[in-house]
Coordinates of C-alpha atoms and ligand atoms in Angstrom, one line a residue:
M1 CA 14.7 16.0 -51.3
R2 CA 15.7 18.3 -49.1
L3 CA 12.8 19.0 -46.0
L4 CA 15.1 19.1 -42.9
P5 CA 15.6 19.5 -40.5
A6 CA 13.4 18.2 -38.0
L7 CA 10.5 18.0 -40.1
T8 CA 8.4 14.1 -39.3
F9 CA 4.9 13.7 -39.8
G10 CA 3.2 10.7 -38.0
T11 CA 3.5 7.5 -38.4
L12 CA 0.5 5.7 -40.0
L13 CA 0.7 1.6 -40.3
L14 CA 0.4 0.7 -43.9
P15 CA -1.5 -3.0 -45.4
L16 CA 1.0 -4.5 -46.9
A17 CA 0.5 -4.5 -51.0
A18 CA 1.1 -8.0 -53.0
H19 CA 4.7 -7.1 -53.7
A20 CA 6.2 -7.5 -49.9
A21 CA 9.7 -6.6 -50.9
E22 CA 8.2 -2.9 -51.6
P23 CA 4.6 -2.3 -49.3
H24 CA 3.9 1.1 -51.2
S25 CA 3.6 -0.8 -54.7
Y26 CA 1.1 -3.4 -56.2
A27 CA 4.0 -4.1 -59.3
Q28 CA 4.8 -7.3 -59.5
P29 CA 8.4 -7.0 -60.8
D30 CA 9.1 -10.4 -60.4
Q31 CA 6.7 -10.9 -63.6
V32 CA 7.0 -7.9 -65.5
Q33 CA 9.5 -4.9 -65.8
V34 CA 9.1 -1.6 -67.0
T35 CA 12.3 -0.5 -69.1
H36 CA 11.4 2.1 -71.3
L37 CA 8.6 4.6 -70.7
D38 CA 7.5 7.0 -73.6
L39 CA 4.9 9.7 -72.7
D40 CA 2.4 12.0 -75.2
L41 CA 0.8 14.9 -72.9
K42 CA -1.0 17.8 -73.4
L43 CA -0.6 20.4 -70.5
D44 CA -4.5 22.0 -70.0
F45 CA -4.3 24.7 -67.5
P46 CA -7.7 25.6 -67.8
H47 CA -9.1 22.1 -66.8
R48 CA -5.9 21.4 -64.6
E49 CA -5.1 18.0 -66.5
L50 CA -2.5 16.1 -68.5
D51 CA -4.1 14.4 -71.0
G52 CA -2.3 12.3 -72.9
Q53 CA -0.8 8.2 -73.6
A54 CA 1.9 6.0 -71.9
T55 CA 3.7 3.5 -74.1
L56 CA 5.3 1.1 -71.4
K57 CA 8.1 -1.1 -72.7
L58 CA 8.3 -4.3 -71.2
D59 CA 10.5 -6.7 -70.4
W60 CA 8.5 -10.0 -69.4
K61 CA 10.2 -12.4 -67.1
N62 CA 7.6 -15.1 -66.1
P63 CA 6.5 -17.2 -69.2
Q64 CA 3.2 -17.7 -66.8
A65 CA 2.1 -14.5 -65.7
P66 CA -1.2 -13.3 -66.5
S67 CA -1.1 -9.5 -66.0
L68 CA 0.7 -6.7 -65.9
V69 CA 0.1 -4.5 -62.8
L70 CA 0.9 -0.7 -62.8
D71 CA 0.4 1.7 -60.1
T72 CA -2.3 4.6 -60.5
R73 CA -4.0 7.4 -58.6
D74 CA -6.9 8.8 -59.5
L75 CA -6.3 8.8 -62.8
K76 CA -9.3 8.6 -65.5
I77 CA -8.7 5.6 -67.9
A78 CA -10.1 6.1 -71.9
K79 CA -8.2 3.3 -73.1
I80 CA -5.7 0.4 -72.8
E81 CA -3.8 -1.3 -76.0
A82 CA -1.5 -3.6 -77.0
L83 CA 1.4 -2.6 -79.4
G84 CA 2.5 -5.1 -81.5
A85 CA 5.8 -5.5 -83.1
D86 CA 3.9 -4.5 -86.4
G87 CA 2.9 -1.3 -85.0
K88 CA -0.7 -2.9 -85.0
T89 CA -2.9 -2.2 -81.9
T90 CA -4.9 -4.8 -79.4
P91 CA -7.4 -3.6 -77.0
L92 CA -6.8 -5.0 -73.9
N93 CA -9.1 -5.9 -71.1
Y94 CA -8.4 -4.5 -67.2
V95 CA -10.2 -3.6 -63.7
L96 CA -8.9 -0.2 -62.0
A97 CA -9.2 -1.5 -58.6
P98 CA -10.8 0.4 -55.7
R99 CA -8.5 3.4 -54.7
D100 CA -6.2 2.4 -51.4
K101 CA -6.0 5.8 -49.7
Q102 CA -2.2 5.7 -49.0
L103 CA -1.4 3.3 -52.4
G104 CA -4.2 4.5 -54.8
S105 CA -6.0 2.2 -57.3
K106 CA -4.4 -0.8 -58.6
L107 CA -4.3 -1.7 -62.5
T108 CA -4.6 -4.9 -63.7
I109 CA -4.1 -5.3 -67.4
A110 CA -4.8 -8.8 -68.5
A111 CA -2.0 -9.8 -71.5
P112 CA -1.7 -13.4 -71.1
T113 CA 0.2 -12.8 -74.6
H114 CA 2.8 -11.0 -73.3
P115 CA 3.3 -7.6 -75.7
A116 CA 6.3 -6.2 -76.2
Q117 CA 4.7 -2.8 -75.3
V118 CA 1.1 -1.7 -73.6
R119 CA -0.1 1.7 -74.0
I120 CA -2.3 3.2 -71.7
V121 CA -4.3 6.0 -72.7
Y122 CA -5.0 8.4 -70.0
V123 CA -6.3 11.8 -68.1
T124 CA -5.2 13.0 -64.6
S125 CA -7.4 14.3 -61.7
P126 CA -7.4 18.3 -60.6
D127 CA -6.5 17.3 -57.7
A128 CA -3.4 14.7 -58.6
S129 CA -1.1 14.3 -55.3
G130 CA 1.6 14.3 -57.4
L131 CA 0.8 18.0 -59.4
Q132 CA 0.2 21.6 -58.6
W133 CA -1.4 23.9 -60.6
L134 CA -1.3 27.4 -60.2
T135 CA -2.8 30.3 -61.3
P136 CA -1.0 33.6 -62.6
E137 CA -1.9 35.2 -58.9
Q138 CA -0.8 32.4 -57.4
T139 CA 3.3 32.8 -58.8
A140 CA 5.7 35.6 -58.3
D141 CA 5.2 37.3 -62.2
K142 CA 1.1 37.1 -62.0
K143 CA 1.4 36.8 -65.5
L144 CA 0.9 33.0 -66.4
P145 CA -0.4 29.8 -64.7
F146 CA 2.5 27.5 -63.6
M147 CA 2.4 24.0 -62.7
F148 CA 4.7 20.9 -61.3
S149 CA 5.4 17.8 -60.3
Q150 CA 6.6 16.4 -57.1
S151 CA 6.7 12.6 -57.5
E152 CA 8.9 11.4 -54.5
S153 CA 7.5 9.5 -52.4
I154 CA 5.1 7.4 -54.1
H155 CA 3.1 10.7 -56.2
A156 CA 4.2 9.6 -59.6
R157 CA 1.6 7.1 -60.4
S158 CA -1.2 10.1 -60.0
W159 CA 0.5 11.7 -63.5
V160 CA 1.7 8.5 -64.9
P161 CA 0.5 4.5 -65.0
L162 CA 3.4 2.6 -64.0
Q163 CA 5.2 0.4 -61.4
D164 CA 5.7 2.9 -59.2
S165 CA 8.6 1.8 -56.8
P166 CA 12.2 2.7 -56.5
A167 CA 13.4 -0.7 -57.4
I168 CA 12.6 -0.5 -60.7
R169 CA 14.5 2.0 -63.5
F170 CA 13.3 2.8 -66.9
T171 CA 14.7 5.0 -69.3
Y172 CA 12.1 7.5 -70.9
T173 CA 11.3 9.6 -73.6
A174 CA 8.3 12.5 -73.6
H175 CA 6.5 14.4 -76.1
V176 CA 4.5 17.6 -74.5
S177 CA 2.2 20.6 -75.9
S178 CA 1.5 23.4 -73.8
P179 CA 0.3 27.0 -74.7
K180 CA 2.5 28.4 -76.7
D181 CA 4.0 31.1 -73.9
V182 CA 4.7 28.6 -71.3
R183 CA 8.0 26.6 -71.0
V184 CA 8.3 23.2 -70.3
V185 CA 11.1 21.5 -68.4
M186 CA 11.5 17.5 -67.9
S187 CA 13.8 15.6 -65.4
A188 CA 16.1 14.9 -68.4
L189 CA 18.5 17.1 -71.0
N190 CA 16.8 20.3 -71.3
D191 CA 17.3 22.7 -74.6
A192 CA 17.9 26.2 -73.0
N193 CA 17.7 27.8 -76.3
H194 CA 14.6 26.1 -76.9
P195 CA 12.3 28.5 -78.9
L196 CA 9.1 29.3 -76.9
N197 CA 6.7 27.3 -79.4
G198 CA 4.6 25.3 -77.3
N199 CA 6.1 21.7 -78.6
Y200 CA 8.9 20.1 -76.5
T201 CA 10.7 16.5 -76.6
F202 CA 12.8 15.3 -74.3
D203 CA 14.9 12.5 -73.3
Q204 CA 16.4 10.7 -70.7
P205 CA 18.9 7.7 -71.4
H206 CA 19.8 6.5 -68.0
P207 CA 17.2 4.5 -66.5
I208 CA 15.7 6.2 -62.7
P209 CA 13.5 5.4 -60.2
S210 CA 9.7 6.4 -60.9
Y211 CA 9.9 8.8 -58.4
L212 CA 12.8 11.2 -60.2
L213 CA 10.3 11.1 -63.7
A214 CA 9.5 15.3 -62.7
I215 CA 7.8 18.2 -65.2
G216 CA 7.3 22.1 -64.7
A217 CA 5.6 24.6 -66.8
G218 CA 5.1 28.2 -66.7
D219 CA 6.8 31.6 -67.5
I220 CA 10.3 30.3 -67.4
A221 CA 13.2 32.4 -68.3
V222 CA 17.0 30.9 -68.3
K223 CA 19.8 32.6 -67.1
E224 CA 22.9 30.6 -68.0
T225 CA 25.5 29.6 -64.8
G226 CA 27.9 27.5 -66.5
P227 CA 29.5 25.6 -69.4
R228 CA 26.7 22.6 -68.5
S229 CA 24.4 24.4 -65.8
A230 CA 21.3 27.0 -66.2
I231 CA 19.0 28.2 -63.8
Y232 CA 15.1 28.4 -65.2
A233 CA 13.5 30.6 -62.9
E234 CA 10.2 33.2 -63.3
P235 CA 11.6 36.1 -65.1
S236 CA 11.5 38.2 -62.1
V237 CA 13.2 35.8 -59.9
V238 CA 16.0 34.1 -62.9
G239 CA 18.6 36.6 -62.0
K240 CA 18.3 36.8 -58.3
A241 CA 18.7 32.7 -58.0
A242 CA 21.5 32.7 -61.1
H243 CA 23.2 35.2 -58.7
E244 CA 22.6 32.8 -55.4
F245 CA 23.7 29.9 -57.4
E246 CA 26.7 31.2 -59.7
D247 CA 29.2 28.6 -57.5
T248 CA 27.1 25.7 -59.6
E249 CA 30.0 24.8 -61.7
K250 CA 32.4 24.9 -58.6
M251 CA 29.9 22.4 -57.1
I252 CA 29.9 20.1 -59.9
A253 CA 33.8 20.2 -60.4
T254 CA 34.5 19.9 -56.4
T255 CA 32.1 16.8 -56.4
E256 CA 33.8 14.9 -59.7
Q257 CA 37.2 15.2 -57.8
L258 CA 35.9 13.8 -54.5
Y259 CA 33.5 10.9 -56.4
G260 CA 34.3 11.0 -59.8
P261 CA 32.6 11.9 -63.0
Y262 CA 29.2 13.7 -63.5
R263 CA 27.7 11.1 -65.5
W264 CA 24.4 13.0 -66.6
G265 CA 25.3 16.0 -69.2
R266 CA 23.9 18.6 -67.6
Y267 CA 22.6 20.1 -64.5
D268 CA 20.0 22.8 -64.5
I269 CA 17.9 24.0 -61.6
L270 CA 14.3 25.2 -61.5
V271 CA 13.3 27.7 -59.1
L272 CA 9.6 26.9 -58.4
P273 CA 7.1 29.2 -56.8
A274 CA 6.7 29.7 -52.8
S275 CA 4.4 27.1 -52.6
F276 CA 7.0 23.8 -53.7
P277 CA 6.3 21.9 -50.6
Y278 CA 10.1 20.8 -50.0
G279 CA 13.5 22.8 -50.0
G280 CA 15.1 20.5 -53.0
M281 CA 14.4 18.0 -55.2
E282 CA 17.0 16.0 -57.1
N283 CA 15.2 15.4 -60.3
P284 CA 17.9 14.2 -62.9
N285 CA 19.4 17.1 -64.9
M286 CA 17.2 19.7 -63.4
T287 CA 16.9 20.2 -59.7
F288 CA 13.7 21.9 -58.8
A289 CA 14.6 24.0 -55.7
T290 CA 12.1 26.6 -53.3
P291 CA 12.7 30.4 -53.6
T292 CA 13.2 30.1 -49.8
V293 CA 16.5 29.8 -50.2
L294 CA 17.5 32.9 -52.4
V295 CA 18.6 35.1 -49.1
G296 CA 21.3 37.3 -50.8
D297 CA 24.2 36.3 -48.6
K298 CA 24.7 32.3 -50.1
S299 CA 24.1 31.1 -46.5
L300 CA 21.6 28.5 -47.9
V301 CA 23.1 27.3 -50.4
S302 CA 23.8 24.0 -49.1
L303 CA 20.6 23.0 -51.0
V304 CA 22.1 22.7 -54.0
A305 CA 25.1 20.4 -53.0
H306 CA 22.1 18.2 -51.3
E307 CA 20.4 18.4 -54.2
L308 CA 23.6 17.8 -57.0
A309 CA 25.3 15.1 -54.6
H310 CA 22.0 12.8 -55.1
S311 CA 23.3 13.0 -58.8
W312 CA 25.7 10.6 -56.9
S313 CA 24.0 9.0 -53.8
G314 CA 20.3 8.2 -55.0
N315 CA 20.1 8.8 -59.0
L316 CA 23.1 7.0 -59.8
I317 CA 22.9 4.4 -56.6
T318 CA 19.0 4.0 -55.5
A319 CA 17.7 2.8 -52.5
A320 CA 15.2 -0.3 -53.7
S321 CA 12.5 0.7 -51.3
W322 CA 11.5 3.6 -49.1
R323 CA 12.4 2.0 -45.9
D324 CA 16.2 2.0 -47.2
I325 CA 16.3 6.0 -48.4
W326 CA 19.2 6.8 -45.8
L327 CA 20.9 5.7 -48.9
N328 CA 19.8 8.0 -50.2
E329 CA 19.2 11.1 -47.6
G330 CA 22.0 10.0 -45.3
V331 CA 25.1 9.4 -47.9
T332 CA 23.7 12.9 -50.1
T333 CA 23.8 14.3 -46.9
Y334 CA 27.1 13.8 -46.1
V335 CA 28.3 14.5 -49.3
Q336 CA 26.6 17.6 -48.8
G337 CA 28.5 18.9 -46.0
R338 CA 31.9 17.3 -48.3
I339 CA 31.0 20.1 -50.6
T340 CA 30.0 22.8 -48.5
E341 CA 33.3 21.5 -46.5
A342 CA 35.2 22.5 -49.5
L343 CA 33.7 26.0 -51.2
Y344 CA 33.0 27.4 -48.2
G345 CA 34.9 25.8 -45.6
K346 CA 35.1 23.7 -42.8
S347 CA 33.1 26.2 -39.9
Q348 CA 30.8 26.5 -42.5
A349 CA 30.2 22.4 -42.8
D350 CA 30.1 21.8 -39.4
E351 CA 27.8 24.0 -38.1
E352 CA 25.2 22.8 -40.7
A353 CA 26.0 19.4 -39.6
L354 CA 25.7 20.2 -35.6
L355 CA 22.1 22.3 -36.3
D356 CA 21.5 18.8 -37.7
A357 CA 22.7 16.2 -35.0
R358 CA 21.1 18.8 -32.6
A359 CA 17.9 18.7 -33.9
L360 CA 17.8 14.6 -33.9
Q361 CA 19.1 14.5 -30.4
K362 CA 16.2 16.7 -29.3
E363 CA 13.6 14.6 -31.5
I364 CA 14.8 11.0 -32.1
G365 CA 13.4 9.8 -28.4
K366 CA 10.1 11.2 -28.5
M367 CA 10.1 8.6 -31.9
P368 CA 8.6 5.6 -31.8
A369 CA 11.2 2.9 -31.5
N370 CA 10.7 1.3 -34.8
S371 CA 11.5 5.1 -36.4
Q372 CA 14.4 5.3 -34.6
K373 CA 16.3 3.1 -36.8
L374 CA 18.2 3.5 -40.0
A375 CA 16.5 0.4 -41.4
P376 CA 13.4 0.0 -40.1
D377 CA 10.5 -2.4 -40.6
P378 CA 8.8 -0.9 -43.5
R379 CA 5.2 -2.4 -42.4
G380 CA 5.4 0.3 -40.0
I381 CA 6.2 3.4 -41.9
N382 CA 4.1 5.6 -44.5
A383 CA 6.4 6.2 -47.3
D384 CA 6.3 10.1 -47.2
D385 CA 7.0 9.7 -43.3
S386 CA 10.6 7.2 -44.2
L387 CA 11.7 10.7 -45.1
S388 CA 12.3 11.8 -41.3
D389 CA 15.5 13.5 -39.9
V390 CA 16.5 10.0 -39.0
A391 CA 17.3 9.2 -42.7
Y392 CA 19.1 12.3 -43.0
S393 CA 21.1 13.3 -39.7
K394 CA 21.6 9.5 -38.4
G395 CA 22.3 8.3 -41.9
S396 CA 25.0 11.3 -42.5
W397 CA 26.2 11.3 -38.6
F398 CA 27.1 7.4 -39.0
L399 CA 29.3 8.7 -42.4
R400 CA 30.6 11.3 -40.7
T401 CA 31.6 8.6 -37.8
L402 CA 33.2 6.2 -40.7
E403 CA 35.1 9.3 -41.8
Q404 CA 36.3 9.9 -38.6
R405 CA 37.1 5.9 -37.7
F406 CA 38.9 4.7 -40.6
G407 CA 40.8 8.3 -41.9
R408 CA 39.3 10.5 -44.7
A409 CA 41.6 9.0 -47.8
A410 CA 40.8 5.3 -47.4
F411 CA 36.8 6.4 -46.6
D412 CA 36.7 8.8 -49.7
D413 CA 38.9 6.1 -51.9
Y414 CA 35.7 3.8 -50.5
L415 CA 32.7 5.7 -51.3
K416 CA 33.9 6.3 -54.7
G417 CA 34.5 2.4 -55.1
Y418 CA 30.8 2.0 -53.6
F419 CA 29.3 4.5 -56.5
N420 CA 31.2 2.8 -59.5
H421 CA 30.3 -0.2 -58.1
F422 CA 26.0 0.2 -57.7
A423 CA 25.9 2.6 -60.4
F424 CA 22.3 3.0 -62.3
Q425 CA 21.3 -0.1 -59.8
S426 CA 18.8 0.3 -57.0
I427 CA 20.1 -1.8 -54.1
T428 CA 19.1 -2.7 -50.1
T429 CA 20.7 -1.6 -46.8
E430 CA 22.0 -5.2 -47.1
Q431 CA 23.4 -5.3 -49.9
M432 CA 25.1 -2.1 -49.3
L433 CA 26.6 -3.8 -46.0
D434 CA 28.0 -6.9 -48.1
Y435 CA 29.5 -4.4 -50.1
M436 CA 31.2 -2.7 -47.2
K437 CA 32.3 -5.2 -45.0
P438 CA 35.1 -6.6 -47.7
N439 CA 35.9 -3.4 -49.1
L440 CA 36.2 -1.1 -45.8
I441 CA 35.6 -3.2 -42.7
D442 CA 37.7 -6.3 -43.4
K443 CA 40.1 -4.3 -45.9
Y444 CA 40.9 -1.4 -42.6
P445 CA 40.8 -3.8 -39.5
G446 CA 41.0 -2.5 -35.9
K447 CA 39.2 1.0 -37.1
M448 CA 35.2 -0.3 -36.6
N449 CA 33.7 -3.4 -36.3
L450 CA 30.6 -5.2 -37.7
A451 CA 28.5 -5.1 -34.5
E452 CA 29.4 -1.0 -34.3
V453 CA 27.6 -1.0 -37.9
K454 CA 25.1 -2.8 -37.4
D455 CA 24.4 -0.9 -34.2
W456 CA 24.5 2.2 -36.6
V457 CA 21.9 0.8 -38.5
Y458 CA 19.6 -1.7 -37.3
G459 CA 19.9 0.3 -33.4
T460 CA 17.2 2.5 -31.8
G461 CA 18.8 6.2 -30.6
I462 CA 22.1 7.8 -31.2
P463 CA 25.2 5.5 -30.8
K464 CA 26.8 6.2 -27.7
N465 CA 30.4 7.8 -28.1
A466 CA 29.1 9.6 -32.2
P467 CA 31.6 12.0 -32.9
L468 CA 30.2 15.3 -32.7
P469 CA 32.3 18.3 -34.6
D470 CA 33.2 21.9 -32.7
S471 CA 31.9 24.6 -33.7
P472 CA 33.9 27.5 -31.6
R473 CA 31.1 30.3 -32.9
F474 CA 28.3 28.0 -31.9
D475 CA 29.9 27.5 -28.0
K476 CA 29.9 31.3 -27.8
I477 CA 26.6 31.9 -29.4
D478 CA 25.8 28.8 -26.3
Q479 CA 27.5 31.2 -23.6
E480 CA 25.3 34.2 -24.9
R481 CA 22.4 32.4 -24.4
S482 CA 22.8 31.0 -21.2
A483 CA 23.8 34.3 -19.9
F484 CA 20.9 36.0 -21.2
L485 CA 18.0 33.6 -20.4
D486 CA 20.2 33.9 -16.9
G487 CA 19.3 37.8 -17.4
K488 CA 23.4 38.7 -17.0
L489 CA 23.1 40.0 -20.7
S490 CA 21.0 42.0 -22.4
A491 CA 19.0 41.5 -25.5
D492 CA 21.1 44.1 -27.2
K493 CA 24.6 43.1 -26.0
L494 CA 24.3 39.6 -28.1
D495 CA 27.0 39.6 -30.3
A496 CA 24.8 39.3 -33.3
K497 CA 25.6 41.3 -35.7
G498 CA 27.8 39.0 -37.6
W499 CA 25.8 36.5 -36.8
N500 CA 25.3 34.2 -40.4
T501 CA 21.6 32.4 -41.4
Q502 CA 23.4 28.8 -39.5
E503 CA 24.1 30.9 -36.1
W504 CA 20.6 32.7 -35.7
M505 CA 19.2 29.2 -36.8
Y506 CA 21.7 27.8 -33.3
F507 CA 20.7 30.3 -31.5
L508 CA 16.9 30.6 -31.7
N509 CA 16.7 26.4 -31.8
R510 CA 18.1 26.5 -28.2
L511 CA 15.6 28.9 -26.6
P512 CA 13.4 27.2 -24.6
D513 CA 10.0 25.6 -26.1
V514 CA 8.3 28.1 -24.4
T515 CA 10.7 31.4 -23.7
P516 CA 9.1 33.6 -21.2
L517 CA 7.3 37.0 -23.1
A518 CA 9.6 39.6 -22.0
K519 CA 12.6 37.5 -23.0
I520 CA 10.6 37.4 -26.8
Q521 CA 10.1 41.2 -26.9
Q522 CA 13.4 42.1 -25.8
I523 CA 14.8 40.1 -28.1
D524 CA 12.1 41.7 -31.1
S525 CA 13.3 45.2 -29.9
A526 CA 17.1 44.4 -30.2
W527 CA 16.8 42.3 -33.3
H528 CA 14.2 43.3 -35.3
L529 CA 13.0 39.8 -35.9
T530 CA 9.6 40.3 -37.0
G531 CA 8.9 40.5 -40.8
T532 CA 12.4 39.2 -41.6
P533 CA 12.7 37.9 -45.3
N534 CA 14.7 35.1 -43.8
A535 CA 12.1 32.1 -43.9
E536 CA 14.8 29.5 -41.8
I537 CA 15.0 32.9 -39.2
G538 CA 11.5 33.4 -39.6
M539 CA 10.0 29.9 -39.4
R540 CA 12.4 29.6 -35.8
W541 CA 11.2 33.3 -34.4
Y542 CA 7.5 33.2 -34.7
T543 CA 7.2 29.7 -33.5
H544 CA 8.9 31.0 -30.5
A545 CA 6.7 34.1 -30.3
I546 CA 3.7 32.2 -31.3
A547 CA 5.0 29.8 -28.2
A548 CA 5.6 32.5 -25.8
G549 CA 1.7 34.2 -26.4
D550 CA 3.5 37.4 -28.0
K551 CA 0.2 38.1 -30.4
A552 CA 1.5 41.2 -31.5
V553 CA 3.2 38.8 -34.1
W554 CA 0.3 37.3 -35.4
P555 CA -0.1 39.0 -38.7
A556 CA 3.4 39.4 -39.5
A557 CA 3.0 34.9 -39.0
A558 CA -0.1 34.7 -41.4
D559 CA 1.9 36.9 -44.0
H560 CA 5.0 34.1 -43.8
M561 CA 2.4 31.4 -44.2
T562 CA 0.9 32.9 -46.7
R563 CA 3.5 33.2 -48.9
I564 CA 5.7 30.2 -48.7
G565 CA 3.9 26.8 -48.6
R566 CA 7.5 24.9 -47.8
L567 CA 6.5 22.7 -45.3
Y568 CA 9.0 22.9 -42.9
L569 CA 9.4 26.1 -42.9
T570 CA 5.2 26.5 -42.5
L571 CA 3.7 23.7 -40.5
P572 CA 5.8 24.6 -37.2
L573 CA 3.3 28.0 -37.2
Y574 CA 0.2 26.4 -37.3
Q575 CA 1.0 23.4 -34.8
A576 CA 2.1 26.9 -32.9
L577 CA -1.0 28.5 -33.3
A578 CA -2.9 25.7 -32.6
T579 CA -2.5 24.5 -29.4
T580 CA -4.3 27.6 -27.9
P581 CA -8.2 27.8 -28.8
E582 CA -8.0 31.4 -29.9
G583 CA -4.4 30.5 -32.2
L584 CA -6.1 27.5 -33.6
T585 CA -8.9 29.5 -34.6
Y586 CA -6.6 32.3 -35.9
A587 CA -4.6 29.7 -37.8
E588 CA -8.0 28.3 -39.7
K589 CA -8.5 31.9 -41.1
V590 CA -4.9 32.2 -42.3
Y591 CA -5.1 28.9 -43.5
A592 CA -8.6 30.0 -46.1
T593 CA -7.4 32.8 -47.4
A594 CA -3.7 30.7 -47.7
K595 CA -4.8 27.1 -49.5
P596 CA -5.4 27.9 -52.8
G597 CA -2.0 28.8 -53.2
Y598 CA -0.7 25.4 -51.2
H599 CA 0.6 22.3 -52.5
P600 CA -2.3 19.0 -51.8
L601 CA 0.5 17.6 -49.3
T602 CA 0.5 21.0 -47.8
Q603 CA -2.7 21.3 -47.8
Q604 CA -3.1 18.0 -46.4
A605 CA -0.2 18.5 -43.6
V606 CA -1.7 21.3 -42.6
E607 CA -5.5 20.0 -42.5
A608 CA -4.1 17.0 -39.8
I609 CA -3.0 19.3 -37.1
F610 CA -6.8 21.2 -37.6
A611 CA -7.7 17.3 -37.1
K612 CA -5.8 16.4 -34.3
A613 CA -6.4 19.7 -32.4
H614 CA -10.4 19.9 -32.3
K615 CA -9.2 15.9 -31.1
I616 CA -7.6 17.5 -28.4
E617 CA -10.4 20.0 -27.6
N618 CA -13.2 17.9 -27.4
Ligands
LIG701 ZN1 17.7 14.9 -50.6

């Protein structure tokens, strides 16, 4: 998933669930494990529901196990039955526990005879936390309704009853029926030439963790970008997206050269409406992506490099619990940098690494000590909060450090071996370290010792001597920014004509949190940032302008906030407005208009900002 840079939610304390190794799931994989899921679902747009059944194939581990325990959230369950080898069904008793705010409802199915398969007939809630239902008006083309899932971290349970833990991997098949003109895609092999007939079947033959279950449906056109890749998007978006992402096949080939074959068959991309709360989601075979990276100059396509890299780090080797999520995101961000370097040059890759590193340096000291660790104590964190920039930026910084110490050739060789060794498994940080010791640290003695490695993994802050890439272009921007702030250089004399997205991001990131209003107005009259179509620049610009007290930008900021539901591009504007009573009132007015188009996760996050602001007011 891509949610960065520099976005962390508040830290919530979680109750420990029954399965202590993964406190975010009620599943008991030591008793019984789901090995295959078969879904039969009907898309009901008017009621915003998925209606159907899930059949789970089971591998009973404990001969005395009395029951199968599953994760659910807000599911209405009609019936549960055991399926015999002869196809005969027997009803099963079950208890659906009261809903826990974080974890949902524990579903305990009495199954003392250990059936090979269990079938659950159910319907999802219109407010399912893992699904968003959009009216035609909320889409780009305004013709048909749209729906999509976002299962990571623990939202698969809101649309499928299952063992919702990254430690458990299963294969899946599905049949989905839809209105005839709606195309359905899933995180499985998709057929670009599938007729619009309202009937879709899917097969994911590789075992995946539940958070990679995904579905999308709407007015979706398809455009091939290579022999094994295509873009899926609304008709008005698909051409632009296919152009922006035309290097996808080159990215796949580059990653294969570095780390071995792409093992999933096709790699397609679904570009979602702008309400998608994240940058991208690495759903197997079908990356889900935000349209906010379609800026016309490929400057933000590292998002595709990131999601593609997950086909190795994350989808092939998965973190066994949310506490270990840096194994997914840190390794992926490192691999993303290598793909970017190979395709777009070292200076582009270095700029992106430096942006992440500087943002982390600024933020990490403000976080609770436990959250500063790559492998924190899991009891102190919420599953969605594990995806902080520590996992991404500190994780990738650690890998860049390893590369520098051991040399690129040796480290590439090691990482390729690591991907092969743990392919299609879910592992813990400790398993990774046990593998690293003989295969890297001891193999090349004198380069980096285990104590240094453990300081990166279990220590707080950023280790001393962590290497930073050089960027002469960023250095020049630093000099110009200082001269501008000191009054020695006027805004129109900034050498910004040729700045790419990252260079603007860097300039804006490093302005003071509250920049004098006059300086903000000078930048805007020279460079016309208000109204920019580039949402990365817009997010930073409006945040600064609001903080400086420039009310002239409010309407343009409101337009940005209403158009874009991606958390990281929208929340900072709400946060900036909420610091004054007048701004808070304005933000609440904007939200009233924007809310119907926001994903449940975005709604939750904005409402949390308002609640906090009102608490401070009182
Ligand atoms: Zn990611």
